Short mmCIF file of C-alpha atoms and ligand atoms in Angstrom, two decimals:
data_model
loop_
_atom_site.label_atom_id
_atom_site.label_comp_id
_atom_site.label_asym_id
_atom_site.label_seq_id
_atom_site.Cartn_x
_atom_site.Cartn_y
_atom_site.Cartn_z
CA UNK A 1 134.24 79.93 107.24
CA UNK A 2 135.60 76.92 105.32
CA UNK A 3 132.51 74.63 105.54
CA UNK A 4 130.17 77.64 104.73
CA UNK A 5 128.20 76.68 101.73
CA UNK A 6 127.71 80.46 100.50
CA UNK A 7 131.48 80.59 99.95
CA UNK A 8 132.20 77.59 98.29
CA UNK A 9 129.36 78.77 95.65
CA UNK A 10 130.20 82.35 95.20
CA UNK A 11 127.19 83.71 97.69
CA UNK A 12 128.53 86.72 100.20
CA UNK A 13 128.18 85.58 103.64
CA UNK A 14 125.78 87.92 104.94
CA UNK A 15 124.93 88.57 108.48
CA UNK A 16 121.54 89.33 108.80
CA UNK A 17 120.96 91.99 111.60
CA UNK A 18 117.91 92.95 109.99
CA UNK A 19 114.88 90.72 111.33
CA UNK A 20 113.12 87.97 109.09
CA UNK A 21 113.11 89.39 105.52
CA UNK A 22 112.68 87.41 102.58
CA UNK A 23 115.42 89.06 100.55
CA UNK A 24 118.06 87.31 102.77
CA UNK A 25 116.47 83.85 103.29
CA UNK A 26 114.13 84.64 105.96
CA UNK A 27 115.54 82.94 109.19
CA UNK A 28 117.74 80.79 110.56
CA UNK A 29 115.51 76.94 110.11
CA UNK A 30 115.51 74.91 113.45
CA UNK A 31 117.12 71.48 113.43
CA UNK A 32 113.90 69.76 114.26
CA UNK A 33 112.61 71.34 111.15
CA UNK A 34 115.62 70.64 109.09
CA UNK A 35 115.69 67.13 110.36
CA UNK A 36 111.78 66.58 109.39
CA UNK A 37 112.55 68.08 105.98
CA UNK A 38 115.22 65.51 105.69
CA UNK A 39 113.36 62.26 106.65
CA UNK A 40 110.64 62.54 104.46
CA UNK A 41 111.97 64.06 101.08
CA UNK A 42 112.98 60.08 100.16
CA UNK A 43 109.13 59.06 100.74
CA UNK A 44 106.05 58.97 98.78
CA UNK A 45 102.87 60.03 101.30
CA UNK A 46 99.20 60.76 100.87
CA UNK A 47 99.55 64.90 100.47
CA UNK A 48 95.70 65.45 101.86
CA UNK A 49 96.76 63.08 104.63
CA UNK A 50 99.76 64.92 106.01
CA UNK A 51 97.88 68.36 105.63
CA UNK A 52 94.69 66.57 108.34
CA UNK A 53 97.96 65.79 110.25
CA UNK A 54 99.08 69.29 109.64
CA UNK A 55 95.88 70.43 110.62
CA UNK A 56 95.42 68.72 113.76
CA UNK A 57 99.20 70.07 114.93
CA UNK A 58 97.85 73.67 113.98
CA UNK A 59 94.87 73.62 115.49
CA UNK A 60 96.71 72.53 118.43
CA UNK A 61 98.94 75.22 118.90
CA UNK A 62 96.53 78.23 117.02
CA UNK A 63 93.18 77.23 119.34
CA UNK A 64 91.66 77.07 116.15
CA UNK A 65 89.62 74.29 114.38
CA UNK A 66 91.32 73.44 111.44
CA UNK A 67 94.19 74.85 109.22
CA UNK A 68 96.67 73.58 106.59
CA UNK A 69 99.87 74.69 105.31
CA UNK A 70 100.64 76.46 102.05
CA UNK A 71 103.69 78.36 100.33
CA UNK A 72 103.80 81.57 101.84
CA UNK A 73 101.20 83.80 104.30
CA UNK A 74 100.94 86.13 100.69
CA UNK A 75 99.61 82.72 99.38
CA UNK A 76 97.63 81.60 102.69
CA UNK A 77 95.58 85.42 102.23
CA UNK A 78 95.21 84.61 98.76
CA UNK A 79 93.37 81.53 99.14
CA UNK A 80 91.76 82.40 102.58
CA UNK A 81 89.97 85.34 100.34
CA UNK A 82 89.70 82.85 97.53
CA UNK A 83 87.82 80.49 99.62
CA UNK A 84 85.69 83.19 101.39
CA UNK A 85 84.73 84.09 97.49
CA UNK A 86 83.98 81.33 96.12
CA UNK A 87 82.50 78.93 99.17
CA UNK A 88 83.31 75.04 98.40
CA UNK A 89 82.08 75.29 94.51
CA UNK A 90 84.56 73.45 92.96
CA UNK A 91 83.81 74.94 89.48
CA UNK A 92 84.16 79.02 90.91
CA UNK A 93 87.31 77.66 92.10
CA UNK A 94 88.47 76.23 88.71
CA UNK A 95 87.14 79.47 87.13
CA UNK A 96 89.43 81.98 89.68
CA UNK A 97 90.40 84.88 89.43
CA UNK A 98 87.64 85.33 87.43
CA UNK A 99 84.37 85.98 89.85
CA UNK A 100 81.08 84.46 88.77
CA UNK A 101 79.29 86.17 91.81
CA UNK A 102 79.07 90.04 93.11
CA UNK A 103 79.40 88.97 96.49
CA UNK A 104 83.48 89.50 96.06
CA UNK A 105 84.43 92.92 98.25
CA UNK A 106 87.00 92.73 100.35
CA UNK A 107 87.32 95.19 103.04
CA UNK A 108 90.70 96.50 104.20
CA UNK A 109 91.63 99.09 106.32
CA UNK A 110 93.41 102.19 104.06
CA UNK A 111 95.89 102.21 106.55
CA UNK A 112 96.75 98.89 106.36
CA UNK A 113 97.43 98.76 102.54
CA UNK A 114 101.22 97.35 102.77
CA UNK A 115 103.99 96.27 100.73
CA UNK A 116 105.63 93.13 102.30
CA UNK A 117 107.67 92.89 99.67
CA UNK A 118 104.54 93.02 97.39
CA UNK A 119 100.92 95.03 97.96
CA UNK A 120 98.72 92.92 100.52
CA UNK A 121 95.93 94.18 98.40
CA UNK A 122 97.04 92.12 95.42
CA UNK A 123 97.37 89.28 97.37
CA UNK A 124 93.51 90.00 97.54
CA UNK A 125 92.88 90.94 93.89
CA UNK A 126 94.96 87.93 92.63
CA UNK A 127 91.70 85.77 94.10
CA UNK A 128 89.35 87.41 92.52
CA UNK A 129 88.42 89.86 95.48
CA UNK A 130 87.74 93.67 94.74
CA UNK A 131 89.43 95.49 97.07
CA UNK A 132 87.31 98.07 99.18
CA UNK A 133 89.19 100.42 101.26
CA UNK A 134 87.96 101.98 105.01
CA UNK A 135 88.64 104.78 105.89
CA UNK A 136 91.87 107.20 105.46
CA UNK A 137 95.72 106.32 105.88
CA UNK A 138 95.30 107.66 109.38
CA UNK A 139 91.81 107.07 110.46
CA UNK A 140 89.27 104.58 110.22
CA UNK A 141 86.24 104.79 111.84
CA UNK A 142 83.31 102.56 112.91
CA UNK A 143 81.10 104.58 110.69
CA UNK A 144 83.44 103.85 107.75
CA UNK A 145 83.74 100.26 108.42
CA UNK A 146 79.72 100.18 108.81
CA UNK A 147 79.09 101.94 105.37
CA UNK A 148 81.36 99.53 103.44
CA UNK A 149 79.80 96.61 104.06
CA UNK A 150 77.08 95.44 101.73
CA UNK A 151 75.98 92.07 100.50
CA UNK A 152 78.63 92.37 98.27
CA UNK A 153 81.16 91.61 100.82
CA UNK A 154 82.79 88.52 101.13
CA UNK A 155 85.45 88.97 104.02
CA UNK A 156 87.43 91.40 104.91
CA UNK A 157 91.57 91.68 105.89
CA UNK A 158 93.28 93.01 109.01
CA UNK A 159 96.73 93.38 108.99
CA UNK A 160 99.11 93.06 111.98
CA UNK A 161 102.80 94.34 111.02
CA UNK A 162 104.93 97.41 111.71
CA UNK A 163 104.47 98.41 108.32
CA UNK A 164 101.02 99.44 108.86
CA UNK A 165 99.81 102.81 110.25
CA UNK A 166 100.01 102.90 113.80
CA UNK A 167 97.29 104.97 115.51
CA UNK A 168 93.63 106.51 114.17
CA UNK A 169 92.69 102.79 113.38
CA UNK A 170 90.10 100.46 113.85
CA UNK A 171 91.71 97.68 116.72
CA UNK A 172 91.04 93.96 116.18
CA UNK A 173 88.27 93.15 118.44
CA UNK A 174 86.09 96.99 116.75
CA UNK A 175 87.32 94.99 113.68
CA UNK A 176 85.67 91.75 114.04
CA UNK A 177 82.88 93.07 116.17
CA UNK A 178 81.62 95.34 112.78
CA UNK A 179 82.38 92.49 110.75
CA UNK A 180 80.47 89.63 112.57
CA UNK A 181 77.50 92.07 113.60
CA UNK A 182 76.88 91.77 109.63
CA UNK A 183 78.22 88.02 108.85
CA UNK A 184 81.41 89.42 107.69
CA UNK A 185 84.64 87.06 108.50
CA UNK A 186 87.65 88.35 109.42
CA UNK A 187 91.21 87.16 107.62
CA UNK A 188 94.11 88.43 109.72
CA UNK A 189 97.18 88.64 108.10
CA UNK A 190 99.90 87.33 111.34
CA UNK A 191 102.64 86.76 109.03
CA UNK A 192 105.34 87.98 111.62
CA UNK A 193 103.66 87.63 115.01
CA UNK A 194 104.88 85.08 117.75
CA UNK A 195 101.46 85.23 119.28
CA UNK A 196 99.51 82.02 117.55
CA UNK A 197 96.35 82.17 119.71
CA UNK A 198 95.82 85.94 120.28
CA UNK A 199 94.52 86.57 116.57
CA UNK A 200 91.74 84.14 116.93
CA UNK A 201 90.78 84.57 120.15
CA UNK A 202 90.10 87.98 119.98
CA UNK A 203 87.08 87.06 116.73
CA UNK A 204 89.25 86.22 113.99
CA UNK A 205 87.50 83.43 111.77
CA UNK A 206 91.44 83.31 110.18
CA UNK A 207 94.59 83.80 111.31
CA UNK A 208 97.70 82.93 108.80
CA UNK A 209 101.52 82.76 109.99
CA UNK A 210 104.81 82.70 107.80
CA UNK A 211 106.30 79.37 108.83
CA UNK A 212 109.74 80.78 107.72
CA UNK A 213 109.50 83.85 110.28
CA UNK A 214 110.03 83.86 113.97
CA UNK A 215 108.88 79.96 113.68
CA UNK A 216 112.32 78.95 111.84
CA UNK A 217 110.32 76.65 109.32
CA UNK A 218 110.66 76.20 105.68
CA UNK A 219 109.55 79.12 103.37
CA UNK A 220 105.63 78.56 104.18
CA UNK A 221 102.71 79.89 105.26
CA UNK A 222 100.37 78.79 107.89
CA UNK A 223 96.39 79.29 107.83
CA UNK A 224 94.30 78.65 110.77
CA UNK A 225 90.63 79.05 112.15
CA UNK A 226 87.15 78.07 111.61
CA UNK A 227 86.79 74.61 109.79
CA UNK A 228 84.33 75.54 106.83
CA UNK A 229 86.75 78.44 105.98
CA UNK A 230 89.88 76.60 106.32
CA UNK A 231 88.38 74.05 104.18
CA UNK A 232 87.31 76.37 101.50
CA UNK A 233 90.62 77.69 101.66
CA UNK A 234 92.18 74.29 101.09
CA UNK A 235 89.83 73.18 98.03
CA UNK A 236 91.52 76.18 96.32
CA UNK A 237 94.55 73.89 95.66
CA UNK A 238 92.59 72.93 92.91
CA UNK A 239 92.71 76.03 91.62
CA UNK A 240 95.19 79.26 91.99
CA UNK A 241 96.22 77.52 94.86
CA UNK A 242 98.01 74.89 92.42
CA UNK A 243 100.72 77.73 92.13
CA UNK A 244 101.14 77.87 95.16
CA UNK A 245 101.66 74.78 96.07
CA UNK A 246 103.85 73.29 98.81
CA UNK A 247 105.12 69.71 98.78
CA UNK A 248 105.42 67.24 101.35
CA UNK A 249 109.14 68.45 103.07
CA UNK A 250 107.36 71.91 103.33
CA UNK A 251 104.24 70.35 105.20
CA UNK A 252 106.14 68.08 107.67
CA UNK A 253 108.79 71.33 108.06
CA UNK A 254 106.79 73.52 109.30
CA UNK A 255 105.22 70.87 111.13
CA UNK A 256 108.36 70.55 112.98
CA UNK A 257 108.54 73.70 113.49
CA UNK A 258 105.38 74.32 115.16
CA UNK A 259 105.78 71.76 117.42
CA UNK A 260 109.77 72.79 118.25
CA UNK A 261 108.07 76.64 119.06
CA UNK A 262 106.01 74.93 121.90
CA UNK A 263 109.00 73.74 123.45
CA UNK A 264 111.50 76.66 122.87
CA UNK A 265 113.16 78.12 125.07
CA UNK A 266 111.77 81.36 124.44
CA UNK A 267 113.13 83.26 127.92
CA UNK A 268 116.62 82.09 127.59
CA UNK A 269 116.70 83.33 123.57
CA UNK A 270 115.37 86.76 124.74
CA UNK A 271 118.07 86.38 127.45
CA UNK A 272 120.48 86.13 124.75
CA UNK A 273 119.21 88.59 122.58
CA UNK A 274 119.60 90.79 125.13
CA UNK A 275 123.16 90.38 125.73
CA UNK A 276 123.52 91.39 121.86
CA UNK A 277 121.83 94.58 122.82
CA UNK A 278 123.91 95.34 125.54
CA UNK A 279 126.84 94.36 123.72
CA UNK A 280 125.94 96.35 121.20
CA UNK A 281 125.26 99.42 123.53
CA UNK A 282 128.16 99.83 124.66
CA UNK A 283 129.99 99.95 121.81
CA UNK A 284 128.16 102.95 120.91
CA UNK A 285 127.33 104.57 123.54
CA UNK A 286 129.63 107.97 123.81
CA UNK A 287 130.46 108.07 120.23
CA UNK A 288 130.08 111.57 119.02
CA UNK A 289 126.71 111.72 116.94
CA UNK A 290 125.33 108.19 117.44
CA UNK A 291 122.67 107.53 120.34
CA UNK A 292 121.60 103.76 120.54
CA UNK A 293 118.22 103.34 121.95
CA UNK A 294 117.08 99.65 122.89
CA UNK A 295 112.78 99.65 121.80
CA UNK A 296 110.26 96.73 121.91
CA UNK A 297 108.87 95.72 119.34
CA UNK A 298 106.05 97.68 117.58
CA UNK A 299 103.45 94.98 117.67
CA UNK A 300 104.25 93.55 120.89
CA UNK A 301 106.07 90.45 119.90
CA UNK A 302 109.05 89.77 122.74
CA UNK A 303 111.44 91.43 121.14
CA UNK A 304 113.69 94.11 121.77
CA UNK A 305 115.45 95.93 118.70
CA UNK A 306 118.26 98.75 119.01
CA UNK A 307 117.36 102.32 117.38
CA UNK A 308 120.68 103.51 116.12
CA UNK A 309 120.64 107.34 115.48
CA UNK A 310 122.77 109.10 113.58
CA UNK A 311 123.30 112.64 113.77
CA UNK A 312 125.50 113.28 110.44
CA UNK A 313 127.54 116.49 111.61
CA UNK A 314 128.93 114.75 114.71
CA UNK A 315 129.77 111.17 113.87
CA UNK A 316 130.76 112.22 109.82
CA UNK A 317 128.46 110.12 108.56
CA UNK A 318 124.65 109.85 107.69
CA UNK A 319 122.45 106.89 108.72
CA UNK A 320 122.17 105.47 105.30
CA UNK A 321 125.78 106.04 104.47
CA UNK A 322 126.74 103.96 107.50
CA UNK A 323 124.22 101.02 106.63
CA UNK A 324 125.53 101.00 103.11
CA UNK A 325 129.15 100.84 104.50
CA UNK A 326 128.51 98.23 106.52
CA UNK A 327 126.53 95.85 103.78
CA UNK A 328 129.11 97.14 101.53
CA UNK A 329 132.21 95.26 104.08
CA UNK A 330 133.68 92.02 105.12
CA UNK A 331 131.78 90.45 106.07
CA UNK A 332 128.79 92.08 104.58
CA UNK A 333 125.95 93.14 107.71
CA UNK A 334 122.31 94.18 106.88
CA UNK A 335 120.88 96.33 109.06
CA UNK A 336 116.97 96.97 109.48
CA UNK A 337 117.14 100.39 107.40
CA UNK A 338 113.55 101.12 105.96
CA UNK A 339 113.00 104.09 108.25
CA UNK A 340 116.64 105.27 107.47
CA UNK A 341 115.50 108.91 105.97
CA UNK A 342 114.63 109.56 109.72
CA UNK A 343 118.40 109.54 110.08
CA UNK A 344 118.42 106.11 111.96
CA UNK A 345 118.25 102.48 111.61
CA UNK A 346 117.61 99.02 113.75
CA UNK A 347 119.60 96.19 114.28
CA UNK A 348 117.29 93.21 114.97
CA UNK A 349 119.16 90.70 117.43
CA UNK A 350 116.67 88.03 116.27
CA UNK A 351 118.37 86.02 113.49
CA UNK A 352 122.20 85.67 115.00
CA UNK A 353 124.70 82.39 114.96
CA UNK A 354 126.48 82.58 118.52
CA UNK A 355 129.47 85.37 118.07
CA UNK A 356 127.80 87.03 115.26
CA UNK A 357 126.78 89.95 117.57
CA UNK A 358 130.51 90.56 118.39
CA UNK A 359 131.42 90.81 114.54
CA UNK A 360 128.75 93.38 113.82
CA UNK A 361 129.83 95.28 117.63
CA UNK A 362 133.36 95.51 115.70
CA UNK A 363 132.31 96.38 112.33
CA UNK A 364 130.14 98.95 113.92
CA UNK A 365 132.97 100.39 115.63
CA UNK A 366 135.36 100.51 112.41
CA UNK A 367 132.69 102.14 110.50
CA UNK A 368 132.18 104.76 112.99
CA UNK A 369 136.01 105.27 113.83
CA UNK A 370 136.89 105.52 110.05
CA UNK A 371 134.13 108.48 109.46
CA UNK A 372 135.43 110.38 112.29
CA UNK A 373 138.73 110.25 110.83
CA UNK A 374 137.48 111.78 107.79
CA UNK A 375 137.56 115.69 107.74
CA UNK A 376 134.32 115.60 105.12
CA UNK A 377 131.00 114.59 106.39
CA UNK A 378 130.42 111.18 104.45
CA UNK A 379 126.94 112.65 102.92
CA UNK A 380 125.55 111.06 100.17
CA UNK A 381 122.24 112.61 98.72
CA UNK A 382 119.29 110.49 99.99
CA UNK A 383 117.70 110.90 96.70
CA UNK A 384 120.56 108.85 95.31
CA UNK A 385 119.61 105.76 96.66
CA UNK A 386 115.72 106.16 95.68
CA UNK A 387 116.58 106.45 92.33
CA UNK A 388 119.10 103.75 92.17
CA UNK A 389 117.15 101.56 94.71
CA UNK A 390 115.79 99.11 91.85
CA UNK A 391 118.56 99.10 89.55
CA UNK A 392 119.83 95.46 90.86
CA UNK A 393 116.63 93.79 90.29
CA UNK A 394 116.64 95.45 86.83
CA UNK A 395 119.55 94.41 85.62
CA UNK A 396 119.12 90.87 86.92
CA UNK A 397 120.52 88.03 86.47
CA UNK A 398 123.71 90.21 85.36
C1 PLP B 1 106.27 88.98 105.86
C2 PLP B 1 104.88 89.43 105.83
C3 PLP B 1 104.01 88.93 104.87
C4 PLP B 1 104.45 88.01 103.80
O1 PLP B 1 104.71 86.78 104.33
P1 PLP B 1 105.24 85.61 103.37
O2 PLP B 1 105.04 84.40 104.20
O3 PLP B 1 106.67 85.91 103.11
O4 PLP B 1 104.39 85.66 102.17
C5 PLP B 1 102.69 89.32 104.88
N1 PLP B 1 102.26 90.19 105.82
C6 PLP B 1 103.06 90.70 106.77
C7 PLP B 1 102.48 91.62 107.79
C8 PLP B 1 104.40 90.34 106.80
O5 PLP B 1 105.20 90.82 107.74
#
């Protein structure tokens, strides 16, 4: 633990069992990417140059034609929607987010309206697009989808993430098929999807990526597809994009990274990830109250996850209770807990160092033993930690 950083400057050394999230640093960054980071913070290069080399390695590994790389994939929809606004006139860029034109909708599925940390459908209005919804939470329809489109629109947004409403909704390929029948492109947010073709092969005219997600880049965002839009995209650097700018160790990172994903060696991480599972199974498995379920992932990445479920009156201790014990502990472990009024949570094998797996099998255990030791059910009101759930972020820095 000695020659970990987060110690020797007063950080907690979390261990993250709870996917990619931004609030703990995203993911662990591959050496290749680390490495590229390294070699060319020292030098001066041509920024427009490394983004056509950029380009050329994304379209490589997206199928698409073009793409570049820019702070985040909130920042790659941003100027993806900018761009399909605002077309390659350099002074509607300048004049963002105010909108010079009418043609500025932006069609997004209700049920798709997210928080990843922030709405998707600012991500939208901070471009200058007006936000048209389809549909209900639960149901879109082709006749929705058809009605909303006028020559107002200028694109509209599809969303892949387990966040977003699960069944009743327009698919990909309905999607793209409404949009294109009336010269509508299609943005797909990807941000957390390992699949880097699928998106645009299916119709998408943009696909964009987190680099810092399952691709174990730099904090980044990737943006791929159709030249003209890409480019568009692009020229908005010289606009809102400027905020959301990248330099050149984020470019050549997620470079790196791209390329190291081609060569991973994706069936012996699942293999590993799997033995996490299992470890993790069988420490739980028999303990009064808890049932540990291993599920794929929702959006078919290749991914398993384990579905802990806590039934309070038999293992003393709610869901939530034991996820705050356990980010609460030495060392501190964050579990995937946004479905945790349901009374379970995940633990996402996906972001482990080697022997991490065994530490959170233990603390697991010690949680669990403790409660059951306890003659009160360890019951804390959920509404407690709704109420109090911003009160760090408040109060920050102190
Ligand atoms: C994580 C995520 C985002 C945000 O990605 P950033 O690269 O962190 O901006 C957007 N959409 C979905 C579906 C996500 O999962």
């Amino acid at each position: 633990m000695s020659d970990d950083i987060r110690t020797t400057i007063g950080l907690r050394p979390v261990i993250n069992v709870s996917g990619t999230m931004t609030s703990l640093g995203a993911s662990i960054v591959v050496p290749e990417a680390i490495a590229a980071m390294s070699s060319i913070l020292p030098q001066f290069v041509e920024i427009n140059d490394l983004q056509r080399k950029a380009s050329a390695v994304i379209a490589r590994l997206t199928g698409g034609e073009a793409g570049f790389v820019t702070a985040s994939c909130s920042a790659g929809i941003s100027l993806a929607v900018a761009g399909a606004i605002t077309g390659n006139d350099l002074l509607a860029i300048e004049r963002l987010p105010e909108v010079t034109t009418t043609k500025n909708e932006v069609l997004l599925q209700m049920g798709h309206v997210v928080s990843y940390g922030a709405p998707v459908d600012q991500a939208i209005r901070l471009a200058g697009g007006k936000v048209v919804f389809v549909g209900q939470a639960t149901s879109a329809h082709r006749f929705h989808m058809e009605n909303a489109i006028t020559e107002n629109t200028a694109a509209a947004v599809y969303v892949v993430s387990h966040h977003v409403v699960d069944y009743g909704l327009l698919n990909l390929k309905e999607f793209v098929e409404i949009a294109h029948a009336r010269g509508v492109p299609v943005i797909v947010d990807a941000a957390s999807e390992y699949d880097l073709r699928i998106f645009l092969e299916q119709g998408a005219d943009i696909a964009i990526y987190s680099g810092h997600k399952f691709l174990g880049g730099p904090t980044s965002g990737i943006v791929a597809g159709k030249k003209e839009l890409v480019r568009n995209a692009f020229l908005q650097n010289m606009g809102i994009g400027r905020g959301m700018k990248v330099g050149k160790e984020s470019i050549f990172g997620a470079m790196a990274a791209l390329e190291a994903w081609e060569k991973r060696d994706h069936a012996g991480i699942r293999e590993r990830e799997t033995s996490y599972l299992n470890l993790w199974k069988q420490t739980l498995d028999g303990r009064p109250g808890v049932t540990a379920l291993i599920e794929p992932d929702p959006t078919d990445n290749p991914l398993d996850r384990m579905r802990v479920i806590i039934t309070a009156q038999d293992a003393h201790i709610t869901a939530w209770d034991l996820a705050d014990a356990l980010a609460r502990g030495t060392p501190p472990i964050v579990v995937r807990d946004h479905e945790v009024e349901h009374h379970y949570f995940y633990l996402d094998p996906c972001n482990l160092h080697p022997g991490q797996e065994k530490i959170v099998a233990s603390r697991l255990g010690e949680e669990l033993d403790k409660a059951r030791a306890s003659n009160e059910i360890i019951a804390t009101p959920l509404e407690n930690r709704s109420k109090h759930r911003f009160d760090g972020a408040l109060r920050w820095p102190d």
